[in-house]
Tab-separated table of C-alpha atoms and ligand atoms in Angstrom:
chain	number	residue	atom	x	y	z
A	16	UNK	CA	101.421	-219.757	-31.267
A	17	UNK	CA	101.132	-222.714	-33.044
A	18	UNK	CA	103.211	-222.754	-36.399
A	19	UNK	CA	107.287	-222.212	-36.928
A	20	UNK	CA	107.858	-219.138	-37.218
A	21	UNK	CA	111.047	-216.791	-37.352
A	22	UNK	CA	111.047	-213.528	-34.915
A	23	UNK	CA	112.868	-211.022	-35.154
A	24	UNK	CA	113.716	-209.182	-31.572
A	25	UNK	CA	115.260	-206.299	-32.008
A	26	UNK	CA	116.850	-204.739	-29.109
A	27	UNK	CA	116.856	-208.070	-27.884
A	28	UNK	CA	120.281	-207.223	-25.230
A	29	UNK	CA	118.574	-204.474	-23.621
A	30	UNK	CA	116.840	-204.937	-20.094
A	31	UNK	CA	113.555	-205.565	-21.406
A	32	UNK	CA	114.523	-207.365	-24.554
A	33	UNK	CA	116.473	-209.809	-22.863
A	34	UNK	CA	113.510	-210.843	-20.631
A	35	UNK	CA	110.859	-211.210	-24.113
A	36	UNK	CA	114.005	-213.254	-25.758
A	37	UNK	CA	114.464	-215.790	-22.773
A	38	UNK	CA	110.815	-215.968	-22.582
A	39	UNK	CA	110.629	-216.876	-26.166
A	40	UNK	CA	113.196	-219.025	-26.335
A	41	UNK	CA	111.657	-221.040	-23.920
A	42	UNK	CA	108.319	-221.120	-24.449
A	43	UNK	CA	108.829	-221.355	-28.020
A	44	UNK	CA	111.351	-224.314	-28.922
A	45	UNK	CA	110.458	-224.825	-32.606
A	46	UNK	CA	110.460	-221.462	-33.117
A	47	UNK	CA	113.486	-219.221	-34.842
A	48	UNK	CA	114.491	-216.323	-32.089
A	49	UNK	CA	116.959	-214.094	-33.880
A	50	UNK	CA	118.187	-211.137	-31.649
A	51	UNK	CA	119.372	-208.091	-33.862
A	52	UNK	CA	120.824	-205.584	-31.781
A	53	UNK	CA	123.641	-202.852	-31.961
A	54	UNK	CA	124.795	-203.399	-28.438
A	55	UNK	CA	124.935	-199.712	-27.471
A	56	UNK	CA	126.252	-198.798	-24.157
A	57	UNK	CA	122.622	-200.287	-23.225
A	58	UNK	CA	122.826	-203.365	-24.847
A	59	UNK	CA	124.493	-206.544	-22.629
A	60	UNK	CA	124.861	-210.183	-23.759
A	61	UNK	CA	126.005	-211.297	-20.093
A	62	UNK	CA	122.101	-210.633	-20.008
A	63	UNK	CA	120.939	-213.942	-21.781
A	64	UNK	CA	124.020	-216.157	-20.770
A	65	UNK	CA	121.546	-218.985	-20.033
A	66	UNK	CA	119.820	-219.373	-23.216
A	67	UNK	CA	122.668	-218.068	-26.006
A	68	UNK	CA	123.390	-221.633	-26.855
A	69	UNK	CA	120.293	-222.898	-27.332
A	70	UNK	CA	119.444	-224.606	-30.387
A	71	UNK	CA	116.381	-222.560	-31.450
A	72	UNK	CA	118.602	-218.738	-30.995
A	73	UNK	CA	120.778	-216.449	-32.237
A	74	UNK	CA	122.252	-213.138	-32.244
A	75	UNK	CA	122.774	-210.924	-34.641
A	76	UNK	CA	124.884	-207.555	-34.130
A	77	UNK	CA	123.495	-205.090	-36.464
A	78	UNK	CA	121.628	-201.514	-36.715
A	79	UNK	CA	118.440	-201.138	-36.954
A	80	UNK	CA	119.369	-197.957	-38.401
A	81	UNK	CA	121.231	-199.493	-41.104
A	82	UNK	CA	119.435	-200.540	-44.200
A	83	UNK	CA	121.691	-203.014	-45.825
A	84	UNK	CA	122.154	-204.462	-42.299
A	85	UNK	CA	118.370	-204.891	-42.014
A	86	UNK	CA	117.635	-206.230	-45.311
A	87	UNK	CA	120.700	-208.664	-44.632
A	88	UNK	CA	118.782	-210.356	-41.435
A	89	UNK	CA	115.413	-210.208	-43.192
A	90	UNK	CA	116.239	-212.122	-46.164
A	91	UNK	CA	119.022	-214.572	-44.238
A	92	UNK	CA	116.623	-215.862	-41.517
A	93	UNK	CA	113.486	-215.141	-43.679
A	94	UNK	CA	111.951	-213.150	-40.925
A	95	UNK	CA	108.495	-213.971	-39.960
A	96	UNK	CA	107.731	-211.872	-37.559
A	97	UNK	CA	109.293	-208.531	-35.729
A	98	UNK	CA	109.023	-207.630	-32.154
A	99	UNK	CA	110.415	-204.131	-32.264
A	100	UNK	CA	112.114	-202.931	-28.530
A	101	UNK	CA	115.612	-201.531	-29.954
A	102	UNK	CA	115.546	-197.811	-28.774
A	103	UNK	CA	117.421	-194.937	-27.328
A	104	UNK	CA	115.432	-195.180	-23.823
A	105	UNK	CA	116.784	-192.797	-21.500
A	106	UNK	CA	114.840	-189.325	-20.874
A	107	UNK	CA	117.945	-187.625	-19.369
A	108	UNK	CA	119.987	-188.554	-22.368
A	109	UNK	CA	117.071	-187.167	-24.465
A	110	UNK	CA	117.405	-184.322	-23.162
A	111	UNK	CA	121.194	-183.972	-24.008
A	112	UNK	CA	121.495	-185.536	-27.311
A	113	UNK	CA	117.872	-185.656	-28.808
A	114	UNK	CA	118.918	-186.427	-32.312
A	115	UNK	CA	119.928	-189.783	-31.480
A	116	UNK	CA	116.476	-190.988	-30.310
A	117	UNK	CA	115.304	-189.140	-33.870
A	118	UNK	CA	118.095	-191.554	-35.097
A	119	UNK	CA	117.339	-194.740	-33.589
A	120	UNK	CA	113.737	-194.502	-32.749
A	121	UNK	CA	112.221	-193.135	-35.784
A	122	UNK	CA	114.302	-193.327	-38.573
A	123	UNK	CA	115.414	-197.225	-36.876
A	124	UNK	CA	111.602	-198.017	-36.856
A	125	UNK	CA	110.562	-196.463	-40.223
A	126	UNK	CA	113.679	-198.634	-41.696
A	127	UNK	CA	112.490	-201.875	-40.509
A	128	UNK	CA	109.179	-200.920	-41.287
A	129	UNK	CA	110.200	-200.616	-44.906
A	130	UNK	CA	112.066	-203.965	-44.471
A	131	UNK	CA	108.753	-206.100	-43.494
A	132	UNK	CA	106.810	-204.351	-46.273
A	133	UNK	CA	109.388	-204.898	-48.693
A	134	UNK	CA	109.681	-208.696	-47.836
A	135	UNK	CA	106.490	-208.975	-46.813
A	136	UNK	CA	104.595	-207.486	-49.223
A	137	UNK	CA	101.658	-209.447	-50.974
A	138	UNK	CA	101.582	-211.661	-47.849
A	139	UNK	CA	100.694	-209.673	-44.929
A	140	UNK	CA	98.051	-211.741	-43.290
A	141	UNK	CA	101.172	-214.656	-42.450
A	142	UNK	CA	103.456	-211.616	-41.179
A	143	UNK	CA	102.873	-209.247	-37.761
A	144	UNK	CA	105.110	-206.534	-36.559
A	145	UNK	CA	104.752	-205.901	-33.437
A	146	UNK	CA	106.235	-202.271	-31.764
A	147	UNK	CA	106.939	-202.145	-28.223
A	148	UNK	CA	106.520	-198.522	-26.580
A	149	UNK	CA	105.622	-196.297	-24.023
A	150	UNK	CA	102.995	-194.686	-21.808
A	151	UNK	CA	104.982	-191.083	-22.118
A	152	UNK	CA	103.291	-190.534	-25.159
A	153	UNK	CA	100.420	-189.559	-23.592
A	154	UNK	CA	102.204	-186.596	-21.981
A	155	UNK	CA	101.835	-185.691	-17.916
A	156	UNK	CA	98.933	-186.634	-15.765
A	157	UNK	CA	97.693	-184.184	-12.920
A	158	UNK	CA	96.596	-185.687	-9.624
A	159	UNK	CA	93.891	-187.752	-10.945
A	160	UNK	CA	92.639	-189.991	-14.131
A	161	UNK	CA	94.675	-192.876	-16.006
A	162	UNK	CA	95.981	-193.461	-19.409
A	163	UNK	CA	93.901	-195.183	-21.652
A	164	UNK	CA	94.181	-196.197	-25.617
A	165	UNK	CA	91.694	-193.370	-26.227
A	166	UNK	CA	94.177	-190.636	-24.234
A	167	UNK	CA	95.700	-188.304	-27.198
A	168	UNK	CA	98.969	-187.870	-27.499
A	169	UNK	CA	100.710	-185.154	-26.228
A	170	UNK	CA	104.756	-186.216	-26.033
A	171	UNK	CA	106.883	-184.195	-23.670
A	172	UNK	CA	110.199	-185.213	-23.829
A	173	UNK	CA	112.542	-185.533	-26.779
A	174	UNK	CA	112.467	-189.521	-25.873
A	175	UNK	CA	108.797	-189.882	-25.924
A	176	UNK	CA	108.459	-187.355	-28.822
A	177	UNK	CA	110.939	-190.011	-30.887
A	178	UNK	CA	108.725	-192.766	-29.097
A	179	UNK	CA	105.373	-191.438	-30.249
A	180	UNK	CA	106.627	-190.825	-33.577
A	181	UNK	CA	107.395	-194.075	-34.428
A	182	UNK	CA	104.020	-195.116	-33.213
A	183	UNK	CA	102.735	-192.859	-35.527
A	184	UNK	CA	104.588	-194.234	-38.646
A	185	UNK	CA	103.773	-197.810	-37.463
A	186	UNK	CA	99.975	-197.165	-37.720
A	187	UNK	CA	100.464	-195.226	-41.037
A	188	UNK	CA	102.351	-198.438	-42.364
A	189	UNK	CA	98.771	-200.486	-41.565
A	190	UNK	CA	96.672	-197.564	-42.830
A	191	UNK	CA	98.743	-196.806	-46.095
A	192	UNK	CA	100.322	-200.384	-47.034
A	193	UNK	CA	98.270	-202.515	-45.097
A	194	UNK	CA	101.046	-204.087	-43.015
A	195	UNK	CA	99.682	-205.795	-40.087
A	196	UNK	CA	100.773	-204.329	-36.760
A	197	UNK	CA	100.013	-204.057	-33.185
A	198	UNK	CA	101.464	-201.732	-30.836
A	199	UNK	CA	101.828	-201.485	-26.577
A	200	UNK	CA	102.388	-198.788	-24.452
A	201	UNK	CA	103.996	-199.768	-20.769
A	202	UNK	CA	104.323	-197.935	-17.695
A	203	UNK	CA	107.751	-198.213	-15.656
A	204	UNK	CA	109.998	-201.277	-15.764
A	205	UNK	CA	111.832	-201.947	-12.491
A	206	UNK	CA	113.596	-205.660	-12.418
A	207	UNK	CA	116.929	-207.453	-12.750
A	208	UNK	CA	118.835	-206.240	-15.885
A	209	UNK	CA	118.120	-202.327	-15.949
A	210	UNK	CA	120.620	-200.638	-16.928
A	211	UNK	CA	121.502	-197.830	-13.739
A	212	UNK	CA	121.295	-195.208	-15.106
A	213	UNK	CA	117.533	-195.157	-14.274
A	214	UNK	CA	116.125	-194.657	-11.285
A	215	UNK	CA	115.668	-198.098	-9.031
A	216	UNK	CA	119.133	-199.704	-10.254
A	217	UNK	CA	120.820	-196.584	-10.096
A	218	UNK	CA	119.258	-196.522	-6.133
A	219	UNK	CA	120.957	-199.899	-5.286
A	220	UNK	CA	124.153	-199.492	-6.787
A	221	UNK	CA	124.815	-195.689	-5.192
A	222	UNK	CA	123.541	-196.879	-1.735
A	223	UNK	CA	125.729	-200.373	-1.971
A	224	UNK	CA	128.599	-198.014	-3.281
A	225	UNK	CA	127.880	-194.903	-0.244
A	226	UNK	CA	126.969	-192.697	-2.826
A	227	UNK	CA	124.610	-189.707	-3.052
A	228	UNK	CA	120.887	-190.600	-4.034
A	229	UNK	CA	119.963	-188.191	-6.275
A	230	UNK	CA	116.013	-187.006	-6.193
A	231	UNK	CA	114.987	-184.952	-9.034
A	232	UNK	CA	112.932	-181.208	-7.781
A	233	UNK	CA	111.090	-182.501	-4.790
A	234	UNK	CA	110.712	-186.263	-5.509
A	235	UNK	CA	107.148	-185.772	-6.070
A	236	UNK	CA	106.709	-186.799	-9.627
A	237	UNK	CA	104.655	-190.253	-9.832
A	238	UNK	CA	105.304	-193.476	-11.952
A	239	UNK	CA	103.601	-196.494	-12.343
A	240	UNK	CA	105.871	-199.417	-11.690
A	241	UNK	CA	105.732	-202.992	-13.465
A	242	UNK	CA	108.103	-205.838	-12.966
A	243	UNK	CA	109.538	-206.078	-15.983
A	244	UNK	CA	109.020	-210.161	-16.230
A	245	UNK	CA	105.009	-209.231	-16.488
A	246	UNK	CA	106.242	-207.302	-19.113
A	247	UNK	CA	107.026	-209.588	-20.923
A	248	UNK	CA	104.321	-212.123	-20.209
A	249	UNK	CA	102.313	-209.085	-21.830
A	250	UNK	CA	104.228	-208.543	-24.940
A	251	UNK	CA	103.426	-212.661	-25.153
A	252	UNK	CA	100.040	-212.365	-25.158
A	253	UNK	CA	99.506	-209.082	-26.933
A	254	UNK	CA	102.444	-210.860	-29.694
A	255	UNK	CA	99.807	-214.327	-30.357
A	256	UNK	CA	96.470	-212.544	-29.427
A	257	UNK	CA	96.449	-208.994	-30.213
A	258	UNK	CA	94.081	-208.007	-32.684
A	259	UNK	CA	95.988	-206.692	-35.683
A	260	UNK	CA	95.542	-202.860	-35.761
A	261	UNK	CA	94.826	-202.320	-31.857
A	262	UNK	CA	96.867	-200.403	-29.262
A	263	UNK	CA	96.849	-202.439	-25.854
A	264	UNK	CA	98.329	-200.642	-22.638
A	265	UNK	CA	100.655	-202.682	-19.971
A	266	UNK	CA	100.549	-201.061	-16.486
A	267	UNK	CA	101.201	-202.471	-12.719
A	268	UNK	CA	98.072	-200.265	-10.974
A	269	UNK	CA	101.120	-199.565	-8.788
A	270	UNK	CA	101.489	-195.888	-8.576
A	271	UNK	CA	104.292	-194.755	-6.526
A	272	UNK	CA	105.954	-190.658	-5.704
A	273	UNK	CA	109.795	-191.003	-6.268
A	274	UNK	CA	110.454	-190.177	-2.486
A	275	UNK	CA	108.515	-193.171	-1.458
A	276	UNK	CA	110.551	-195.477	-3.941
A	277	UNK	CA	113.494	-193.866	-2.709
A	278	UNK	CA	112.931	-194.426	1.008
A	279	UNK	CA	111.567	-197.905	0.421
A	280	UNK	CA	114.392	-198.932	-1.667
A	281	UNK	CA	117.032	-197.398	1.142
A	282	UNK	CA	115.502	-199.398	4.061
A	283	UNK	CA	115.105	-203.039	2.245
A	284	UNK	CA	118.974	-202.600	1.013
A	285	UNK	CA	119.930	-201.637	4.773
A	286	UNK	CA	118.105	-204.575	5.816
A	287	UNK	CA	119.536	-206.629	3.182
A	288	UNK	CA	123.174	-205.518	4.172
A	289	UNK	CA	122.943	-206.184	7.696
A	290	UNK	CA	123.731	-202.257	8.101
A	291	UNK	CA	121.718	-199.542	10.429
A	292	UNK	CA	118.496	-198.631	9.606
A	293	UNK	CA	118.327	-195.052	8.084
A	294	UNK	CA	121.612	-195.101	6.986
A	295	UNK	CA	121.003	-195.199	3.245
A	296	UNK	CA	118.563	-192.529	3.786
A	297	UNK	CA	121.142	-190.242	5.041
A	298	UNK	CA	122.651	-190.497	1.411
A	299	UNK	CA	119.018	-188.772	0.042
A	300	UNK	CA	120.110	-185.582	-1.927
A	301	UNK	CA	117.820	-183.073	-3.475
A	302	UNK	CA	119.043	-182.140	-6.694
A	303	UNK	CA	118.046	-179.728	-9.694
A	304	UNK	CA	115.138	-180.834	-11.285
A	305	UNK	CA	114.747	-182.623	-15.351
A	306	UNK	CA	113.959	-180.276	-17.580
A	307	UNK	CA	110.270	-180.850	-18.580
A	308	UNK	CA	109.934	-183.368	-15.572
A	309	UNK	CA	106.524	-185.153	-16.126
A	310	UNK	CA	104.455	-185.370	-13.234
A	311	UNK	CA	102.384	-188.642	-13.562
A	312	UNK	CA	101.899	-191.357	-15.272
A	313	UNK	CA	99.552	-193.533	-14.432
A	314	UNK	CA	98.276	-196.587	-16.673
A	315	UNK	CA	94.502	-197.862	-17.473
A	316	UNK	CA	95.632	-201.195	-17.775
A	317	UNK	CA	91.923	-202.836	-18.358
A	318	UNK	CA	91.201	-203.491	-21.635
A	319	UNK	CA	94.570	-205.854	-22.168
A	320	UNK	CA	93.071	-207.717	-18.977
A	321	UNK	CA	89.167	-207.800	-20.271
A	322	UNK	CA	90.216	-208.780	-24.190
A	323	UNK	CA	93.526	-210.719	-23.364
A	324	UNK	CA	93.367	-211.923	-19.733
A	325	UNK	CA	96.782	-210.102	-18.930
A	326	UNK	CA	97.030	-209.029	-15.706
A	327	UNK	CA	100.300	-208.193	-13.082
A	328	UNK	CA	101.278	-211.515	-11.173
A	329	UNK	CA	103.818	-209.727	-8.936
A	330	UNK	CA	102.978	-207.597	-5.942
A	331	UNK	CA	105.530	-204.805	-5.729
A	332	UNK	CA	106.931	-205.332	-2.691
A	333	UNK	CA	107.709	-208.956	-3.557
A	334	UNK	CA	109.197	-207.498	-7.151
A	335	UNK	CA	111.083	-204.662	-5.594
A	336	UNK	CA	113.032	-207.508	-2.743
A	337	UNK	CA	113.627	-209.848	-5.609
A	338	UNK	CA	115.226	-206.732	-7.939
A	339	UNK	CA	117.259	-205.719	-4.831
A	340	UNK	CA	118.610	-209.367	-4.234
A	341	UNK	CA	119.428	-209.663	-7.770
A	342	UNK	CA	121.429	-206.251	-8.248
A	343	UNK	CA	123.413	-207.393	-4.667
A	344	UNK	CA	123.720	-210.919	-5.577
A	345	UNK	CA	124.963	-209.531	-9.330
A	346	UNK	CA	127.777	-207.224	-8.421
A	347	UNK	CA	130.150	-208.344	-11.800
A	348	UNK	CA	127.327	-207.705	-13.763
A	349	UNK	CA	126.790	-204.118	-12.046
A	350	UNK	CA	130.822	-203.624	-12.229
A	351	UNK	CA	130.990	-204.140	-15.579
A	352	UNK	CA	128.001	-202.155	-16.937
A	353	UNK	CA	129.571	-198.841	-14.605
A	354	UNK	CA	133.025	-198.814	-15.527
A	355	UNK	CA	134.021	-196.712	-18.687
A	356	UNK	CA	131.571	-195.292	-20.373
A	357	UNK	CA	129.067	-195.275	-17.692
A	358	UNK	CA	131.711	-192.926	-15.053
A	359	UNK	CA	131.763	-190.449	-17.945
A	360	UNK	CA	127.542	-190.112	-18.326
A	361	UNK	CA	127.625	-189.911	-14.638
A	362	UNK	CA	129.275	-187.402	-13.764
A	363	UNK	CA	128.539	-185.183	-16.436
A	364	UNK	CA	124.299	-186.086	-15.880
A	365	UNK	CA	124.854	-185.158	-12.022
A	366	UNK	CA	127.718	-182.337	-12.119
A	367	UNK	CA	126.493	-179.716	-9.416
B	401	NAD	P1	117.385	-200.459	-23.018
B	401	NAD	O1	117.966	-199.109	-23.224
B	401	NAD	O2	117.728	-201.239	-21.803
B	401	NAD	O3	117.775	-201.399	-24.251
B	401	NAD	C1	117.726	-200.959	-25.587
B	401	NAD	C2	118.406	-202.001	-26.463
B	401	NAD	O4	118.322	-201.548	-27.819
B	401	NAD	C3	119.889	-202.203	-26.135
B	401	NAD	O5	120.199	-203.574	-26.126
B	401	NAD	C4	120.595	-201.496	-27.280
B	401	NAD	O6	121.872	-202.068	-27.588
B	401	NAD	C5	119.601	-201.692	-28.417
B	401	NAD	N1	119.741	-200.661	-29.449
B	401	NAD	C6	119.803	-199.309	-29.262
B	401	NAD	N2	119.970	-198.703	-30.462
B	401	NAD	C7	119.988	-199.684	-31.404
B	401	NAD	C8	120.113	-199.687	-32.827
B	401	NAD	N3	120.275	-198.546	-33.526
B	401	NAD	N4	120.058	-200.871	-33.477
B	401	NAD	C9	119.903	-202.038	-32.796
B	401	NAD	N5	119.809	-202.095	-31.461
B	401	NAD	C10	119.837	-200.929	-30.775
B	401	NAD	O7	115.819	-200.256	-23.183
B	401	NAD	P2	114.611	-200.966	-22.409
B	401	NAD	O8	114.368	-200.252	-21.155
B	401	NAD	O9	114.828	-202.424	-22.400
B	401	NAD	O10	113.413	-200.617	-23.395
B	401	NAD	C11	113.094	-201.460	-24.502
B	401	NAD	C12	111.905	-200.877	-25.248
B	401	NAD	O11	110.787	-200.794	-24.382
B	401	NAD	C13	112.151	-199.470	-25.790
B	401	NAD	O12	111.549	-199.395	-27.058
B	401	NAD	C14	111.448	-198.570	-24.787
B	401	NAD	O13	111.000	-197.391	-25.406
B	401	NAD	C15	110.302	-199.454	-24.355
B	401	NAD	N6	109.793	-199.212	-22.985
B	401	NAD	C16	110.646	-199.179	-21.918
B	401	NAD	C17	110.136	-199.000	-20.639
B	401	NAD	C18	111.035	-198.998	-19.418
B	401	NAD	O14	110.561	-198.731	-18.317
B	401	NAD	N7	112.301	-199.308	-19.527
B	401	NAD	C19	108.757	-198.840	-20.449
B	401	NAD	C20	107.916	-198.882	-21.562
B	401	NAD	C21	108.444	-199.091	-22.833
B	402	TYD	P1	113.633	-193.002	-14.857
B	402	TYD	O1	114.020	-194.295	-14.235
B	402	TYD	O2	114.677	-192.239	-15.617
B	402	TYD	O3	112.353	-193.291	-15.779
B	402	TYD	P2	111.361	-192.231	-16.551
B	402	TYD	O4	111.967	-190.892	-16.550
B	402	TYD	O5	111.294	-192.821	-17.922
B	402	TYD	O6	110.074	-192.287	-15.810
B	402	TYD	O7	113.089	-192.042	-13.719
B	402	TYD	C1	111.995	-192.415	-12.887
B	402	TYD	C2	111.635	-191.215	-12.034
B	402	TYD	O8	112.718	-190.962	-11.135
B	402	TYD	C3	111.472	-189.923	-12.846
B	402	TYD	O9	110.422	-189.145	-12.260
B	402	TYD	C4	112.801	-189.208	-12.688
B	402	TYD	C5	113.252	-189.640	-11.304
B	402	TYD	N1	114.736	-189.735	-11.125
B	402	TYD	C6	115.350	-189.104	-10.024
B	402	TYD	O10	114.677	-188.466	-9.198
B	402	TYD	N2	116.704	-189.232	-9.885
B	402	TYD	C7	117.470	-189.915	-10.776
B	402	TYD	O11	118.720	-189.973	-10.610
B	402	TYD	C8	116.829	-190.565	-11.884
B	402	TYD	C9	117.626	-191.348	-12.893
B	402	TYD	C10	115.448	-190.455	-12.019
């Protein structure tokens, strides 16, 4: 990236978010990283402590489902650029409230779509937006094959419906307007930062706490875990060499079954708390299954390697020690993101 420019990260005090803004922030001093985020139940500023007063950042609280709020950070900080991760996230709150990932994730997307085309407009070749997304667009995977760009979409969840609709409306903004757009599709995040209410934080914090582990059905469904920081080295490269237009998937080639996770997760935090091996494990609880439950999803990851030279620098079992370290090391950060609102989603997501 060679020029000034002023980006737009929206979503920006999420888990994933915060890791593309501190990345950008640093890599990028005479750059403009504005942060526009709602701060939802999801959204954290403890999570980007180190870099909030740094010269070249700055957050914005807004909507992304608010138009006046939008237009009002467009034209202020004369937005460049967008990189587009603000979202509803969570399946299991899909599931219970699905027309607040209609909400956020497609009417949030198609509003700051019309925002970039409106400012942009005339001068799309200086502009890019960029829309971060998922691999559960392409629906379930049986025991074999991999998600690739070519894979059609076939959304199973209220979340990834919302997600694959706004990829939908991003590409129709570069086929109808011309806007210039590029779009990834991730596996799994697991890292520091994750909000736990999914699966690996959740894990930690239960086992540190003594509480039950949860395993949805059988704990046979498979996922395909990335450390969130190669993540976000990914959205970097796809961000200042993605071919305008193309679809790039980000995936670990790290396929796990949830029982494995689970078993591997309960016998590094034993270890890591000095405390008898197997005890966690004894805290494993079978539970009613997600409605819907995916089976697998499993990412092609090549063509971002071939075309971009992206690839995973973190083996998992290194990435899974340094996520439990951080969660244990972390515990204000964990106590404040579970008290209030969090006790309330809990026990009404795992009621018997
Ligand atoms: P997250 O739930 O941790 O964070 C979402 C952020 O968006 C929060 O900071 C929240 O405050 C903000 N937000 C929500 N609604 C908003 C609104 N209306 N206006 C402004 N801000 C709003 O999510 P995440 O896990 O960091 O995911 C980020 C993006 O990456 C999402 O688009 C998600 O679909 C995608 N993704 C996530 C994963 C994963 O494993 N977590 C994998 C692939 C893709
Ligand atoms: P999650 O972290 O919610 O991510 P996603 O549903 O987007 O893949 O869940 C990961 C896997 O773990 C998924 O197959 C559901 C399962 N799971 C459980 O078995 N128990 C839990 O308490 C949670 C939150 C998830």
């Amino acid at each position: 990236m060679s020029n000034k420019k002023n980006i737009l990260i929206t979503g920006g005090a999420g888990f994933i978010g915060s890791h593309v803004v501190r990345l950008f922030v640093k890599n990028y001093p005479d750059s403009h990283i504005i942060n526009f985020d709602a701060l939802t139940y999801a959204g954290n500023l403890e999570n980007l402590r180190d870099v909030e007063n740094s010269s070249n950042y700055t957050f914005v609280k807004g909507d992304i489902t608010n138009t006046d709020e939008v237009a009002r950070v467009f034209q202020k900080y004369e937005i460049s650029d967008v990189i587009h991760l603000a979202a509803e996230s969570h399946v299991d709150r899909s599931i219970s409230d699905p027309s607040a990932f209609v909400n956020t994730n497609v009417n949030g997307t198609v509003n700051l779509l019309n925002a970039a085309v409106e400012r942009w407009k005339g001068r799309y070749a200086n502009h890019l937006f960029y829309h971060v997304s998922t691999d559960e667009v392409y629906g379930s995977l049986g025991d074999t094959g991999l998600f690739t760009e070519e894979t059609p979409y076939d959304p199973k969840s209220p979340y990834s419906a919302s997600k694959a609709s706004s990829d939908h409306f991003v590409r129709a903004y570069t086929n109808t307007y011309g806007l210039r757009t590029v779009i990834s599709n991730c596996s799994n995040n697991y890292g520091p930062n994750q909000f736990p209410e999914k699966l690996i934080p959740l894990l930690i914090h239960n086992i540190k706490t003594g509480k039950e582990l949860p395993v949805y059905g059988k704990g046979l469904n498979v996922r395909d875990w990335l450390y969130v920081v190669d993540h976000a080295r990914a959205i970097e490269v796809v961000f200042n060499e993605g071919k305008p237009g193309e679809t790039y998937n980000i995936g670990g080639h790290n396929e796990w079954k949830n029982i494995d996770i689970v078993e591997l997760v309960c016998d590094l935090t034993d270890e890591k708390l000095k405390r008898d091996t197997g005890s966690a494990r004894q805290l494993i609880t079978f539970v009613k299954d997600r409605a819907g439950h995916d089976m697998r999803y499993a990412i092609d990851a090549s063509k971002i390697e071939r075309e971009l030279g992206w690839k995973p620098s973190l083996q998992f079992e290194k990435g899974i020690a340094l996520t439990i370290d951080w969660y244990l090391k972390n515990e204000e950060w964990l106590n404040g993101v579970t008290s209030g609102d969090y006790r309330a989603y809990y026990d009404k997501q795992y009621a018997q």
